[in-house]
mmCIF file of C-alpha atoms in Angstrom:
data_model
loop_
_atom_site.group_PDB
_atom_site.id
_atom_site.type_symbol
_atom_site.label_atom_id
_atom_site.label_comp_id
_atom_site.label_asym_id
_atom_site.label_seq_id
_atom_site.Cartn_x
_atom_site.Cartn_y
_atom_site.Cartn_z
ATOM 1 C CA MET L 3 -49.821 155.599 192.168
ATOM 2 C CA ALA L 4 -49.334 152.686 194.820
ATOM 3 C CA THR L 5 -46.729 150.241 194.191
ATOM 4 C CA LEU L 6 -46.553 146.782 195.365
ATOM 5 C CA GLY L 7 -42.917 145.039 196.371
ATOM 6 C CA LEU L 8 -42.657 141.265 195.730
ATOM 7 C CA ILE L 9 -39.672 139.714 197.469
ATOM 8 C CA GLY L 10 -40.009 136.420 195.585
ATOM 9 C CA SER L 11 -41.049 135.678 192.313
ATOM 10 C CA GLY L 12 -42.071 132.413 191.330
ATOM 11 C CA ASN L 13 -45.612 130.992 191.211
ATOM 12 C CA ILE L 14 -47.175 132.728 193.747
ATOM 13 C CA GLY L 15 -45.118 136.159 193.197
ATOM 14 C CA SER L 16 -45.676 136.302 189.339
ATOM 15 C CA THR L 17 -49.254 135.819 189.810
ATOM 16 C CA LEU L 18 -49.905 138.078 192.725
ATOM 17 C CA ALA L 19 -47.718 140.517 190.423
ATOM 18 C CA ARG L 20 -50.027 140.372 187.288
ATOM 19 C CA LEU L 21 -53.299 140.920 189.084
ATOM 20 C CA ALA L 22 -51.562 143.889 190.696
ATOM 21 C CA VAL L 23 -50.569 145.517 187.194
ATOM 22 C CA ASP L 24 -54.320 144.424 186.103
ATOM 23 C CA ALA L 25 -55.632 146.049 188.806
ATOM 24 C CA GLY L 26 -53.371 149.192 188.334
ATOM 25 C CA LEU L 27 -50.190 148.908 190.892
ATOM 26 C CA ASP L 28 -46.898 149.360 189.756
ATOM 27 C CA VAL L 29 -44.952 146.426 190.813
ATOM 28 C CA VAL L 30 -41.184 145.995 191.821
ATOM 29 C CA LEU L 31 -40.279 142.083 191.755
ATOM 30 C CA SER L 32 -37.441 140.624 193.220
ATOM 31 C CA ASN L 33 -35.826 136.986 193.454
ATOM 32 C CA SER L 34 -33.112 135.204 194.895
ATOM 33 C CA ARG L 35 -30.971 135.079 191.388
ATOM 34 C CA GLY L 36 -31.102 138.791 190.692
ATOM 35 C CA PRO L 37 -33.057 141.581 188.852
ATOM 36 C CA GLN L 38 -31.219 140.598 185.478
ATOM 37 C CA THR L 39 -33.183 137.192 185.866
ATOM 38 C CA LEU L 40 -36.798 138.722 185.738
ATOM 39 C CA SER L 41 -36.210 140.590 182.600
ATOM 40 C CA GLY L 42 -38.892 138.229 180.850
ATOM 41 C CA LEU L 43 -41.462 138.591 183.405
ATOM 42 C CA VAL L 44 -40.790 142.407 183.225
ATOM 43 C CA ALA L 45 -41.235 142.491 179.611
ATOM 44 C CA GLU L 46 -44.536 140.562 179.837
ATOM 45 C CA LEU L 47 -46.099 142.652 182.642
ATOM 46 C CA GLY L 48 -45.252 146.104 180.677
ATOM 47 C CA SER L 49 -44.149 149.732 182.018
ATOM 48 C CA ARG L 50 -45.874 149.091 185.595
ATOM 49 C CA ALA L 51 -43.268 146.723 186.651
ATOM 50 C CA ARG L 52 -39.543 146.584 187.195
ATOM 51 C CA ALA L 53 -37.018 144.557 188.788
ATOM 52 C CA GLY L 54 -34.525 144.811 191.601
ATOM 53 C CA THR L 55 -33.168 143.379 194.485
ATOM 54 C CA ALA L 56 -35.282 141.839 197.689
ATOM 55 C CA ALA L 57 -34.080 145.534 199.496
ATOM 56 C CA GLN L 58 -34.876 147.555 196.745
ATOM 57 C CA ALA L 59 -38.657 145.884 196.463
ATOM 58 C CA ALA L 60 -38.985 146.217 199.760
ATOM 59 C CA ALA L 61 -38.558 149.780 199.873
ATOM 60 C CA ALA L 62 -40.491 150.970 196.611
ATOM 61 C CA GLY L 63 -43.471 149.060 197.861
ATOM 62 C CA ASP L 64 -46.396 150.908 199.693
ATOM 63 C CA TRP L 65 -46.879 146.976 200.597
ATOM 64 C CA VAL L 66 -44.599 144.211 200.370
ATOM 65 C CA VAL L 67 -45.481 140.511 199.833
ATOM 66 C CA VAL L 68 -42.740 138.043 200.894
ATOM 67 C CA THR L 69 -43.893 134.987 199.132
ATOM 68 C CA ILE L 70 -40.177 132.996 199.625
ATOM 69 C CA PRO L 71 -39.147 129.320 200.712
ATOM 70 C CA LEU L 72 -38.641 129.653 204.750
ATOM 71 C CA SER L 73 -35.331 128.344 204.265
ATOM 72 C CA ALA L 74 -34.596 131.697 202.844
ATOM 73 C CA VAL L 75 -36.194 134.163 205.627
ATOM 74 C CA ARG L 76 -33.125 134.924 207.292
ATOM 75 C CA ALA L 77 -31.608 136.304 204.268
ATOM 76 C CA MET L 78 -34.292 138.854 203.908
ATOM 77 C CA PRO L 79 -33.680 142.610 204.294
ATOM 78 C CA GLN L 80 -35.233 143.948 207.150
ATOM 79 C CA GLU L 81 -34.766 147.683 207.631
ATOM 80 C CA PRO L 82 -36.385 148.406 204.301
ATOM 81 C CA LEU L 83 -39.644 146.663 205.490
ATOM 82 C CA VAL L 84 -39.685 148.776 209.055
ATOM 83 C CA GLY L 85 -43.004 150.661 208.834
ATOM 84 C CA LYS L 86 -44.711 148.615 206.031
ATOM 85 C CA THR L 87 -47.628 146.383 205.903
ATOM 86 C CA VAL L 88 -46.160 142.705 204.839
ATOM 87 C CA ILE L 89 -47.927 140.174 203.809
ATOM 88 C CA ASP L 90 -46.586 136.981 203.782
ATOM 89 C CA THR L 91 -47.774 134.242 202.178
ATOM 90 C CA GLY L 92 -46.491 131.130 204.503
ATOM 91 C CA ASN L 93 -44.653 129.681 201.338
ATOM 92 C CA TYR L 94 -43.574 126.359 203.559
ATOM 93 C CA TRP L 95 -43.230 123.467 201.924
ATOM 94 C CA ALA L 96 -41.537 120.537 203.531
ATOM 95 C CA PRO L 97 -39.757 118.305 200.622
ATOM 96 C CA ARG L 98 -37.771 121.814 200.201
ATOM 97 C CA ASP L 99 -37.901 123.456 203.869
ATOM 98 C CA GLY L 100 -37.163 120.077 205.879
ATOM 99 C CA ALA L 101 -39.141 119.087 208.612
ATOM 100 C CA ILE L 102 -40.376 121.402 211.146
ATOM 101 C CA PRO L 103 -40.164 119.453 214.709
ATOM 102 C CA ASN L 104 -43.208 119.831 216.813
ATOM 103 C CA SER L 105 -41.840 122.476 219.704
ATOM 104 C CA THR L 106 -45.532 122.085 221.491
ATOM 105 C CA ARG L 107 -45.267 118.575 222.622
ATOM 106 C CA ARG L 108 -45.338 117.460 225.853
ATOM 107 C CA SER L 109 -44.363 114.305 227.414
#
């Protein structure tokens, strides 16, 4: 059976987890607060779901969805993602992540 690794389990990640489980996939969920904080979501999703660290979700996934704030990208594990299909939801939100300066502006 295929496994979806989720780095980030907020609105987007938890929705994708529900859809994946409904489609018959196994999921490994992670967030920045640790696997123990995902026990309610894992219980809701059932036997196809388990929680882990971001590195564990990346290692377990046949595909990995990264759905984290832009400010957290540097803390994301890199080695377990090598050779994986990685989907990034581009979860940038200016009020949380700050403005990104326009580096292509020409004088």
